[in-house]
Amino acid sequence: MKRFNRPLDIRHGHVDLTHGSGGRAMAQLVSELFAPAFANDYLAQGNDQAIVPRPAGRLALATDSHVISPLFFPGGDIGSLAVHGTVNDLAMGGAQPLYLTAGFILEEGLPLATLHAIVQSMAAAARAAGVSIVTGDTKVVERGHGDGVFISTTGVGVVADGVQLSGDAARAGDVILVSGTLGDHGMAVMSQRENLGFASDIVSDSAALHTLVAALLQAAGLGLRLLRDPTRGGLATTLNEIAQQSGVGMQLHESAIPVRPAVRAACEFLGLDPLYVANEGKLIAICAPEQAAAALAAMRAHPLGADAAVIGEVVADSHQFVRVKTDFGGERLLDWLSGEMLPRIC
Amino acid sequence: MKRFNRPLDIRHGHVDLTHGSGGRAMAQLVSELFAPAFANDYLAQGNDQAIVPRPAGRLALATDSHVISPLFFPGGDIGSLAVHGTVNDLAMGGAQPLYLTAGFILEEGLPLATLHAIVQSMAAAARAAGVSIVTGDTKVVERGHGDGVFISTTGVGVVADGVQLSGDAARAGDVILVSGTLGDHGMAVMSQRENLGFASDIVSDSAALHTLVAALLQAAGLGLRLLRDPTRGGLATTLNEIAQQSGVGMQLHESAIPVRPAVRAACEFLGLDPLYVANEGKLIAICAPEQAAAALAAMRAHPLGADAAVIGEVVADSHQFVRVKTDFGGERLLDWLSGEMLPRIC
C-alpha cells in the first residue's frame, strides 16, 4: 500500500509539530529519514521495543543526552558525538558495546536537511563502531522551546567475565596514563563558536574508544584498575572524581601531559586551562605499576593512542588532592572545576 | 572529606549552567538531589556506566523522550510519566522491566524545588513498578533553549522463552480488546492546559502496565498475538499501525469502546475525537478468538483493567482499513491521525 502522498522533502522541508504527533507525518519521518539510515534487523521489528538475543555476560548500561551547540563542529557533529559519547561510557566499564537507543527532541523549524545530515553521520558512526541503533523516539517542541536538536542515546554492552573496572579501584603506587592530547574537543567547539580564525586547525578528537580499551585489557589484564574518559570538566575534574571514589591522591607531571600547541594557544587566548577542557576521544587509564609499560605500549600501537603518555601516579593522601608538578619545579593543586567555562560542549 | 561548602538549596535555588558543567556544582546536584531519590546498588557504583547481572532471557530495549507541557497534570507529572511510558513500551513486548536509565535536559532557571518534586515522583513510580534507575545524565541549556525539563528514559527488560508478541502477528478473525477507557491522559493534560473548569475531574490514566501484561500472558498464553499501548495518536492511529504491520483490516463497534462521559464532553467541547487522544495507562490486546474470553476476564480481574472490553475484530482487508460501526448503524473510516491535535502530550 502507498502510505504517503508524496515523499518527505528532505532538501527543502522543515520539522513541524506534526512530526511529533504520533500520526502520519511522524510515521513518514521515521520511515523515510531515520529507518533507512539506521537499518538493521532489530529496528526492522517495528515495535515500540526492540527484542535482542540473550547476551553472553553482565550488561553495561550508559546514557547521555547531547545538547552541543553548534550542531556541527570541526571533526564531528551532534550525531557522531551522540554515538561516541555513549559507546565510550560503556567502554570505560570494559564493555563491548552492542546496541544503542536514540531519542530525538526536535525544535519546530529545524531544516530536514540538517536533521538528515546529523542522522547520516550518526548512522556512519554507529556502523564504524559496530553498534546497532535498535529503537528510538522522536518528539517535537515548539519553536523557542528547544534548540534545533537534542539527542539522547543509551548504550547496552556486555562485560566479559573477570573484567572489573571501577572508579574506586585506584591504589597508591598505581600509574596514571592518558591516551593522547587533551583539550582538542572543547577547543574545536569553542574556536567554532567564538570564530577564532587562528585556531581553525583544531579538530575534535570525538571517537569511539572501545577497540583501544580492548587492546588495553589484553595488554594489562587484571593490572588495569579503571578507565574513565575525561569529558565535561576535563582531566582535572575526572581525576578528582577518581581520587574521591578511591580515597587516594594523585601526583601529575605537567611536562608529561600532552597538549597540542594550537590547543594551548587557543586556551591561553581565552583564559582557559586545557586540563579542564572536555575531550571526546581520550581516556585516562589507571594501572598497576607492573603492567604500566605494557599498557602504554598497547595504546601507542593503536591509532587512537599514538600520543599516549604516563602523566603521573596515584599517592596516599587523606585529602584526596590532585597535584601537578609544574615545569618550573613548583606545584599547584588541580581542584574540581567550579563554575562553567564551556557550556553545551557535549 | 567535606565535598561541598553548603548543602544544595532545594527550596529556593534554581538550576544554572554550572549544574551541567561536569564540575563541583553538577556533582552536588547528583549527590544531593538525584542519588538519594533513586538510591540502588547499581547507581551506587558511581561510574559512567552501570554494570548489572547477566539477564535470564532475550532483552527488550525501549526508549522515550518526554517533553510534556505542563510538567504537572492531574494524575501525574513528567517524572512518573517518564517511568510509565518506557516501562509500558517494554511490557508491550511481553518483557519484565528491570532497569531504567534517565537523561535530564534542564533549562537554566528551573526551580530546584520543581526538579526535586519531579525526581521524587519519578523515584516513587520506579519503586512501584519494581524497576531500578541505574544510571543517568544531566545537561543544562541556557534559558530560552529548553522548556523546564525534558526527561529521556531507556528501559531494559527480559523476555521469557516462548513469549513472542509483535505488531505483525494479527490475523483475520482475531479479537481486539482494550484494557479500559480511552482518552483520559490527553484530556487531563488538555483540561489543565486550557483551564477547562468543567473537566477538572478528568485524571490521567498514567500507570505501569507490566503486571496487567503478566496476567494477560498467563491467561491467554500463545493466543495473545500482540499488545500495544495507544499513546500519541490514540487508539485510531495505533490500530492503523498494527493493520499495516500485519497486513489486515480492523472492524470496531463504536458502542463497545469505553470512554468516560467527562472525557467525551471535553472532547466535544474542544472538537476532538477521543479515539485519537493519547492514553498512558491503557493497552490494546489482539488475541486469538479461542482465548479472548480468558484474556478479557484476566484484564477485568486486574485493577488496571476493570473497564476492559472487546471492541472489535481483525478482518481480511488488502486496504488495511480500520472501520468503526457507529451507534446509528453507519460506518466510518478511522484514518491515521494527520496533523497534530495535541502537541507535547507526553
XYZ file of C-alpha atoms in Angstrom:
692
model
C 0.000 0.000 0.000
C 1.150 3.521 -0.734
C 1.280 5.150 2.663
C 2.252 8.729 1.934
C 1.023 11.017 -0.821
C 4.445 12.407 -1.639
C 7.942 11.699 -0.360
C 9.371 13.715 2.515
C 11.030 16.851 1.120
C 14.376 16.403 2.807
C 16.023 19.169 0.787
C 13.592 21.998 1.462
C 11.299 20.802 4.278
C 11.315 21.707 7.952
C 10.326 19.916 11.122
C 6.874 20.908 12.316
C 4.705 19.795 15.214
C 3.012 17.097 13.155
C 6.346 15.244 13.058
C 5.911 14.577 16.776
C 2.221 13.766 16.685
C 2.354 10.006 16.546
C 0.382 10.216 13.300
C 1.089 10.003 9.618
C 3.718 12.747 9.439
C 5.746 11.128 12.199
C 5.460 7.724 10.570
C 6.785 9.234 7.347
C 9.716 10.947 9.090
C 10.633 7.651 10.749
C 10.243 5.518 7.652
C 11.925 7.869 5.158
C 14.593 9.604 7.233
C 15.506 7.541 10.308
C 14.851 3.931 9.291
C 16.906 3.851 6.051
C 19.894 5.407 7.828
C 19.908 3.120 10.858
C 18.648 -0.012 9.077
C 19.151 -3.270 10.996
C 17.087 -6.336 11.828
C 16.199 -5.202 15.343
C 14.951 -1.795 14.239
C 13.019 -3.527 11.462
C 10.903 -5.301 14.069
C 8.928 -2.038 14.002
C 7.534 -2.330 17.520
C 7.716 0.047 20.477
C 10.609 -2.004 21.826
C 13.448 -3.976 20.259
C 13.970 -7.580 21.293
C 17.597 -8.695 21.089
C 19.276 -12.023 21.884
C 20.243 -13.035 25.391
C 23.689 -11.509 25.964
C 26.712 -13.562 26.991
C 27.732 -11.799 30.178
C 26.954 -8.996 32.591
C 25.338 -5.952 30.992
C 26.748 -2.467 30.935
C 24.207 0.367 30.610
C 25.069 4.001 29.942
C 23.112 7.046 28.843
C 23.978 10.525 27.638
C 21.861 13.447 26.484
C 23.576 15.610 23.901
C 22.853 19.332 23.674
C 26.029 20.553 21.976
C 25.964 23.934 20.262
C 26.752 24.443 17.416
C 25.365 21.202 15.982
C 28.318 20.850 13.578
C 31.914 21.432 14.628
C 35.367 20.604 13.244
C 35.739 16.840 13.488
C 32.113 15.918 14.084
C 28.541 16.849 14.822
C 25.879 16.087 17.402
C 25.074 12.814 15.607
C 28.544 11.266 15.683
C 29.088 12.669 19.179
C 25.879 11.012 20.422
C 27.271 7.651 19.312
C 30.836 8.178 20.570
C 29.796 9.607 23.949
C 27.670 6.625 24.901
C 29.911 3.977 23.324
C 32.773 5.416 25.376
C 30.799 5.345 28.624
C 30.242 1.628 28.002
C 33.859 1.054 27.001
C 35.152 2.684 30.204
C 33.445 -0.162 32.085
C 35.334 -2.671 29.938
C 32.198 -3.479 27.960
C 31.849 -4.478 24.336
C 29.173 -2.059 23.026
C 26.305 -3.833 21.232
C 23.165 -1.710 20.970
C 22.143 1.927 21.104
C 18.751 3.522 21.509
C 18.213 7.087 20.301
C 15.720 9.731 21.438
C 15.410 12.911 19.378
C 13.929 16.150 20.688
C 13.465 18.353 17.616
C 12.635 22.032 17.555
C 9.895 23.135 15.200
C 11.513 24.791 12.177
C 14.647 22.619 12.078
C 15.511 22.089 8.406
C 15.011 18.444 7.453
C 18.303 18.671 5.559
C 20.077 19.435 8.840
C 18.372 16.526 10.573
C 19.198 14.276 7.650
C 22.895 15.190 7.754
C 23.005 14.534 11.501
C 21.232 11.203 11.189
C 23.544 10.097 8.367
C 26.565 10.981 10.477
C 25.097 9.153 13.446
C 24.460 6.071 11.344
C 28.016 6.145 9.968
C 29.467 6.474 13.462
C 27.356 3.552 14.692
C 28.416 1.380 11.748
C 32.063 2.243 12.316
C 31.743 1.354 15.999
C 29.922 -1.888 15.227
C 26.801 -0.992 17.215
C 23.185 -1.142 16.049
C 20.667 1.623 16.763
C 17.806 -0.721 17.606
C 14.960 1.543 18.711
C 14.213 5.231 19.052
C 11.784 8.007 19.730
C 11.024 11.393 18.196
C 9.453 14.368 19.927
C 8.924 17.879 18.580
C 8.741 21.040 20.697
C 7.506 24.444 19.577
C 9.944 26.989 18.179
C 11.792 28.646 21.044
C 11.336 25.721 23.452
C 14.280 23.651 22.244
C 17.414 24.326 20.226
C 17.479 22.580 16.871
C 18.017 19.029 18.043
C 18.908 17.276 21.265
C 19.840 13.576 21.067
C 19.725 11.166 23.993
C 21.460 7.862 23.427
C 21.535 4.850 25.700
C 24.007 2.050 25.194
C 23.903 -1.601 26.106
C 27.100 -3.589 26.182
C 28.370 -6.850 27.548
C 31.190 -7.241 30.057
C 33.363 -10.345 29.823
C 33.837 -12.485 32.907
C 36.771 -11.342 35.002
C 36.701 -7.741 33.771
C 36.143 -5.457 36.755
C 36.952 -1.785 36.216
C 35.648 0.781 38.684
C 36.422 4.296 39.840
C 37.088 3.047 43.379
C 39.921 0.708 42.352
C 42.907 3.104 42.232
C 45.649 2.325 44.791
C 48.721 4.277 45.905
C 51.599 3.396 43.596
C 49.397 2.940 40.525
C 50.393 4.684 37.318
C 48.193 7.294 35.575
C 48.155 7.253 31.779
C 46.271 9.247 29.163
C 45.673 8.005 25.640
C 46.608 11.251 23.884
C 46.451 15.040 23.708
C 43.993 16.902 25.925
C 41.500 19.660 25.216
C 41.002 19.088 21.470
C 37.225 18.627 21.553
C 36.416 21.593 23.756
C 38.692 23.943 21.867
C 37.411 22.772 18.472
C 33.885 23.670 19.575
C 34.987 26.941 21.155
C 37.005 28.007 18.129
C 33.895 27.412 16.014
C 31.635 29.214 18.463
C 33.951 32.180 19.031
C 35.100 32.315 15.417
C 38.768 32.038 16.341
C 40.424 32.110 12.936
C 43.879 31.259 14.235
C 42.516 28.099 15.875
C 40.806 26.829 12.748
C 43.073 23.786 12.517
C 41.894 22.404 15.875
C 39.736 19.343 15.308
C 37.623 17.497 17.854
C 39.015 14.153 18.975
C 35.475 12.660 19.042
C 35.948 8.911 18.519
C 34.754 5.532 19.769
C 37.320 4.105 22.163
C 36.154 0.524 22.643
C 38.829 -1.070 20.435
C 41.511 0.879 22.291
C 40.009 -0.440 25.527
C 40.054 -3.991 24.196
C 43.755 -3.596 23.391
C 44.419 -2.252 26.890
C 42.537 -5.087 28.581
C 44.507 -7.543 26.502
C 47.858 -5.959 27.379
C 47.392 -5.081 31.049
C 44.903 -7.733 32.188
C 43.991 -7.503 35.851
C 46.639 -4.825 36.290
C 44.226 -2.364 34.689
C 42.366 -0.797 37.638
C 40.000 1.599 35.924
C 39.317 3.675 32.844
C 37.465 6.928 32.504
C 37.007 9.383 29.649
C 37.699 12.979 30.644
C 34.699 14.723 29.064
C 32.994 17.689 30.780
C 35.342 19.175 33.394
C 38.350 17.680 31.608
C 41.295 15.728 33.015
C 41.394 17.724 36.248
C 37.789 17.120 37.264
C 37.815 13.468 36.207
C 40.937 12.774 38.255
C 39.329 14.482 41.257
C 36.292 12.209 40.878
C 38.514 9.136 40.816
C 40.611 10.396 43.746
C 37.457 10.798 45.783
C 35.929 7.459 44.760
C 39.171 5.582 45.520
C 40.168 7.641 48.579
C 43.613 8.473 47.186
C 45.622 11.446 45.934
C 47.195 11.999 42.519
C 50.562 13.450 41.586
C 50.931 14.625 37.985
C 53.909 15.887 35.992
C 52.896 18.865 33.899
C 55.592 18.369 31.270
C 54.318 14.839 30.612
C 50.731 15.881 29.862
C 50.250 16.016 26.089
C 48.530 19.163 24.770
C 48.698 20.293 21.147
C 50.400 23.691 20.676
C 47.346 25.102 18.852
C 45.074 23.993 21.709
C 47.428 25.512 24.255
C 47.497 28.789 22.316
C 43.703 28.923 21.969
C 43.315 28.171 25.681
C 45.717 30.957 26.582
C 43.841 33.369 24.331
C 40.533 32.522 26.024
C 41.953 32.297 29.532
C 41.217 28.583 29.849
C 43.233 25.729 31.319
C 43.440 22.772 28.886
C 43.341 20.375 31.835
C 39.712 21.447 32.427
C 38.637 21.302 28.795
C 36.426 18.444 27.540
C 37.683 15.534 25.444
C 35.545 13.087 23.481
C 38.105 10.585 22.254
C 40.577 10.215 25.100
C 40.749 8.014 28.126
C 42.519 8.010 31.442
C 43.851 4.598 32.467
C 44.994 3.788 35.974
C 47.182 0.740 36.058
C 49.288 -1.287 38.470
C 52.951 -0.273 38.064
C 53.952 -3.757 36.835
C 51.636 -3.512 33.809
C 52.074 0.186 33.025
C 54.698 -0.270 30.333
C 52.597 -2.876 28.551
C 49.532 -0.635 28.784
C 51.434 2.311 27.340
C 52.838 0.213 24.517
C 49.392 -1.190 23.682
C 47.902 2.300 23.486
C 50.751 3.653 21.355
C 50.280 0.777 18.932
C 46.612 1.780 18.426
C 45.669 4.629 16.056
C 43.664 6.355 18.810
C 46.512 6.089 21.334
C 49.548 7.221 19.329
C 50.212 10.127 21.722
C 49.574 8.115 24.888
C 51.699 9.059 27.891
C 52.331 8.284 31.533
C 51.374 11.517 33.292
C 51.724 10.718 36.989
C 50.987 8.336 39.812
C 48.447 7.625 42.486
C 49.601 8.544 46.010
C 48.258 8.057 49.507
C 46.509 11.293 50.538
C 43.661 11.556 53.009
C 42.784 14.936 51.446
C 42.349 13.257 48.038
C 44.162 16.110 46.331
C 45.217 16.122 42.701
C 48.561 17.953 42.499
C 50.623 18.793 39.456
C 54.379 19.485 39.447
C 54.904 22.413 37.121
C 57.646 22.654 34.539
C 59.409 25.224 36.718
C 59.696 22.992 39.780
C 56.643 24.353 41.572
C 53.429 22.576 42.415
C 49.784 23.527 42.027
C 46.558 21.972 43.153
C 44.109 20.875 40.438
C 40.726 21.342 42.075
C 37.353 20.277 40.705
C 36.016 22.594 38.062
C 33.865 25.196 39.755
C 31.586 27.363 37.690
C 31.182 26.681 33.992
C 33.797 27.593 31.403
C 32.313 25.970 28.335
C 28.568 25.450 28.384
C 26.980 22.928 25.982
C 30.196 21.308 24.898
C 28.556 17.875 24.553
C 36.129 14.716 53.123
C 33.596 17.504 53.088
C 32.901 17.997 49.408
C 30.534 20.945 49.289
C 30.645 24.134 51.340
C 26.903 24.234 51.945
C 24.022 21.931 51.066
C 22.074 22.447 47.853
C 19.256 24.941 48.490
C 16.442 22.809 47.138
C 13.746 25.143 48.485
C 14.923 28.403 46.974
C 17.645 27.524 44.456
C 17.485 27.378 40.667
C 19.248 25.369 38.005
C 22.119 27.291 36.430
C 24.688 26.408 33.788
C 27.191 25.186 36.387
C 24.833 22.282 37.122
C 25.685 20.912 33.681
C 29.408 21.648 33.788
C 30.729 18.290 34.889
C 32.299 20.049 37.862
C 31.528 20.536 41.511
C 28.021 22.006 41.130
C 26.927 19.087 38.971
C 28.428 16.584 41.392
C 26.442 18.231 44.178
C 23.181 18.173 42.223
C 23.695 14.480 41.517
C 24.714 13.516 45.026
C 22.124 15.589 46.918
C 19.105 15.566 44.611
C 19.227 12.594 42.215
C 21.173 9.921 44.085
C 19.141 9.879 47.325
C 15.867 9.658 45.374
C 16.912 6.847 43.031
C 19.189 5.002 45.509
C 20.081 1.435 44.488
C 23.221 -0.706 44.367
C 23.784 -0.227 40.627
C 23.545 3.547 40.756
C 25.858 3.459 43.782
C 28.640 2.051 41.593
C 29.195 5.708 40.757
C 30.765 5.107 37.357
C 29.833 6.402 33.898
C 28.031 3.125 33.245
C 26.087 0.679 35.415
C 27.060 -2.993 35.365
C 24.130 -5.319 36.045
C 23.913 -9.128 36.214
C 23.579 -11.279 33.122
C 19.858 -11.420 32.373
C 17.917 -14.674 32.077
C 16.452 -14.316 28.592
C 16.232 -12.164 25.498
C 16.466 -8.438 26.175
C 13.818 -5.867 25.417
C 15.036 -2.297 24.887
C 12.808 0.765 24.650
C 13.367 4.499 24.826
C 11.168 7.561 25.161
C 11.929 11.253 25.418
C 9.372 13.172 27.444
C 8.593 16.810 26.674
C 5.108 17.098 28.178
C 3.781 20.551 28.965
C 2.703 21.410 31.631
C 5.165 19.455 33.782
C 2.448 18.612 36.338
C -1.045 17.466 35.383
C -3.976 15.742 37.105
C -2.839 12.208 37.847
C 0.882 12.633 37.302
C 3.856 14.663 36.183
C 6.741 14.352 33.733
C 8.654 12.222 36.264
C 6.052 9.499 36.766
C 5.192 9.636 33.049
C 8.856 9.094 32.102
C 8.804 5.857 34.105
C 5.397 4.628 32.940
C 5.970 5.435 29.274
C 9.129 3.370 28.997
C 8.009 0.553 31.305
C 4.927 0.206 29.106
C 6.948 0.080 25.885
C 8.861 -2.850 27.401
C 5.701 -4.501 28.704
C 4.046 -4.377 25.262
C 6.819 -6.715 24.088
C 5.927 -9.111 26.887
C 9.035 -8.130 28.836
C 9.541 -7.943 32.572
C 11.005 -4.431 33.080
C 14.235 -4.441 35.110
C 16.285 -1.288 34.664
C 15.847 2.301 33.561
C 18.365 4.937 32.580
C 17.432 8.604 32.809
C 18.760 11.628 30.917
C 17.699 15.092 32.067
C 17.880 18.207 29.902
C 17.302 21.107 32.276
C 16.645 24.724 31.362
C 18.615 27.345 33.216
C 16.324 28.960 35.798
C 14.270 25.850 36.613
C 13.487 25.991 40.349
C 15.316 23.182 42.163
C 12.101 22.601 44.113
C 10.339 21.753 40.840
C 13.120 19.386 39.810
C 13.079 17.811 43.261
C 9.335 17.175 43.119
C 9.674 15.598 39.657
C 12.586 13.399 40.723
C 10.728 12.255 43.857
C 7.723 11.339 41.749
C 9.915 9.511 39.263
C 11.599 7.566 42.054
C 8.229 6.624 43.551
C 6.940 5.450 40.172
C 10.073 3.359 39.623
C 9.798 1.773 43.072
C 6.137 0.995 42.499
C 6.962 -0.611 39.149
C 9.853 -2.593 40.622
C 12.483 -1.100 38.306
C 15.816 0.455 39.281
C 17.094 3.701 37.751
C 20.682 2.532 37.383
C 22.482 5.357 35.589
C 21.760 8.823 34.287
C 22.964 12.055 32.796
C 22.279 15.738 33.369
C 22.649 18.550 30.860
C 21.724 22.215 31.230
C 20.766 24.551 28.373
C 20.522 28.321 28.538
C 17.210 29.998 29.384
C 15.029 30.037 26.276
C 16.723 26.999 24.678
C 14.736 24.332 26.526
C 11.490 24.237 28.468
C 11.922 23.496 32.151
C 12.863 19.859 31.942
C 12.902 17.126 29.318
C 13.464 13.545 30.507
C 14.654 10.700 28.286
C 14.308 7.250 29.773
C 15.521 3.965 28.346
C 14.304 0.657 29.690
C 15.850 -2.777 29.723
C 13.680 -5.794 30.339
C 13.833 -9.521 29.898
C 11.518 -11.597 27.719
C 10.706 -15.129 28.857
C 11.264 -18.008 26.453
C 8.219 -18.638 24.289
C 6.830 -15.116 24.556
C 6.620 -13.640 21.056
C 4.442 -10.554 20.685
C 4.790 -8.403 17.592
C 2.786 -5.888 15.613
C 2.840 -8.145 12.553
C 1.072 -11.060 14.277
C -2.599 -10.047 13.932
C -4.699 -12.445 11.800
C -8.214 -12.181 10.393
C -10.640 -13.478 12.980
C -8.608 -12.268 15.968
C -10.370 -10.287 18.667
C -9.437 -6.706 19.569
C -9.593 -5.744 23.246
C -8.767 -2.592 25.170
C -7.926 -2.563 28.863
C -10.147 0.396 29.773
C -11.465 3.862 28.971
C -9.812 5.896 26.251
C -8.623 9.490 26.115
C -8.134 10.122 29.839
C -4.478 11.145 29.673
C -4.772 13.527 26.759
C -7.867 15.219 28.099
C -6.419 15.537 31.612
C -3.448 17.403 30.136
C -5.652 19.489 27.830
C -8.073 20.429 30.597
C -5.101 21.636 32.630
C -3.593 23.490 29.692
C -6.833 25.079 28.518
C -8.127 25.672 32.035
C -11.356 23.774 31.382
C -13.086 24.056 34.747
C -15.857 21.635 33.865
C -13.296 18.964 33.038
C -11.409 19.276 36.307
C -12.321 15.763 37.405
C -10.537 14.140 34.449
C -7.393 12.405 35.672
C -4.601 10.942 33.563
C -4.524 7.150 33.412
C -0.695 7.178 33.527
C 0.296 3.812 35.009
C 2.767 0.953 34.611
C 1.078 -1.912 32.789
C 3.572 -4.767 33.181
C 1.605 -6.625 35.860
C -1.509 -6.411 33.690
C 0.545 -7.837 30.836
C 1.803 -10.669 33.033
C -1.801 -11.540 33.894
C -2.741 -11.488 30.198
C 0.169 -13.709 29.188
C -0.809 -16.125 31.933
C -4.459 -16.223 30.853
C -4.157 -16.193 27.055
C -0.792 -17.877 26.516
C 0.150 -18.268 22.870
C -3.298 -16.994 21.888
C -2.102 -13.496 22.682
C -0.832 -12.130 19.347
C 0.324 -8.662 20.264
C -0.011 -5.779 22.679
C 0.395 -2.089 22.082
C -0.273 0.981 24.197
C -2.256 3.660 22.352
C -0.243 6.759 23.287
C 0.266 9.616 20.774
C -2.319 9.351 18.018
C -4.618 7.325 20.272
C -6.477 4.107 19.544
C -7.163 5.013 15.923
C -3.554 5.617 14.917
C -2.226 2.637 16.868
C -4.732 0.295 15.207
C -3.734 1.673 11.812
C -0.084 0.928 12.604
C -0.952 -2.643 13.553
C -3.201 -3.069 10.496
C -0.341 -2.023 8.276
C 2.290 -4.145 10.038
C 0.072 -7.235 9.938
C -1.465 -6.559 6.513
C -5.035 -6.811 7.828
C -8.093 -4.631 8.397
C -9.949 -3.885 11.617
C -13.659 -3.666 12.319
C -14.661 -1.862 15.531
C -18.002 -1.388 17.276
C -18.323 2.179 18.490
C -20.757 1.370 21.283
C -18.270 -1.109 22.751
C -15.392 1.387 23.030
C -15.212 2.653 26.614
C -14.917 6.449 27.010
C -15.717 8.296 30.246
C -18.612 10.768 29.924
C -16.439 13.665 31.163
C -13.766 12.842 28.571
C -16.396 12.635 25.858
C -17.807 16.011 26.903
C -14.394 17.675 26.992
C -13.548 16.213 23.575
C -16.804 17.533 22.130
C -16.116 20.963 23.590
C -12.649 21.067 22.001
C -13.696 19.420 18.750
C -11.562 16.332 19.335
C -12.227 12.647 18.740
C -11.396 10.563 21.843
C -10.220 7.730 19.614
C -7.268 9.933 18.575
C -6.425 11.141 22.076
C -3.352 9.780 23.903
C -3.511 7.246 26.719
C -0.680 6.409 29.131
C -2.148 3.516 31.094
C -4.122 1.507 28.566
C -3.264 -1.286 26.208
C -4.719 -2.820 23.088
C -4.578 -6.619 23.043
C -5.128 -8.666 19.912
C -5.947 -12.230 20.722
C -6.988 -15.455 19.026
C -10.772 -15.873 19.355
C -10.419 -19.037 21.467
C -8.537 -17.178 24.208
C -10.391 -13.847 24.042
C -12.789 -14.578 26.898
C -9.929 -15.636 29.170
C -7.963 -12.525 28.218
C -10.931 -10.275 28.952
C -11.573 -11.958 32.307
C -7.902 -11.659 33.289
C -7.906 -7.946 32.490
C -11.144 -7.295 34.359
C -9.734 -9.057 37.413
C -6.779 -6.632 37.461
C -7.131 -3.137 38.981
C -5.801 -1.523 35.765
C -8.195 -3.486 33.544
C -11.531 -3.163 35.342
C -13.140 -1.447 32.333
C -11.602 -3.784 29.743
C -13.764 -4.529 26.725
C -13.856 -6.386 23.427
C -14.131 -3.593 20.858
C -13.918 -5.365 17.519
C -12.185 -7.920 15.365
C -9.428 -8.248 12.832
C -10.646 -8.759 9.248
C -9.040 -9.567 5.933
C -8.613 -6.284 4.020
C -5.963 -5.577 1.428
C -6.527 -1.840 2.039
C -5.664 -2.296 5.723
C -8.533 -0.047 6.734
C -9.719 0.474 10.291
C -13.527 0.858 10.204
C -15.903 1.587 13.028
C -19.624 0.758 13.065
C -21.367 3.734 14.593
C -24.132 3.554 17.152
C -26.608 4.623 14.468
C -25.867 1.758 12.123
C -23.480 3.675 9.878
C -19.791 3.105 9.344
C -16.827 5.474 9.279
C -13.174 5.036 8.438
C -10.662 5.697 11.209
C -7.646 7.005 9.342
C -4.185 7.711 10.764
C -4.011 10.955 12.662
C -2.940 13.657 10.257
C -1.807 16.981 11.599
C -1.347 17.472 15.310
C -4.264 17.916 17.696
C -2.438 17.846 20.991
C 1.219 18.830 20.876
C 3.520 17.830 23.751
C 1.135 15.425 25.387
C 3.947 13.101 26.519
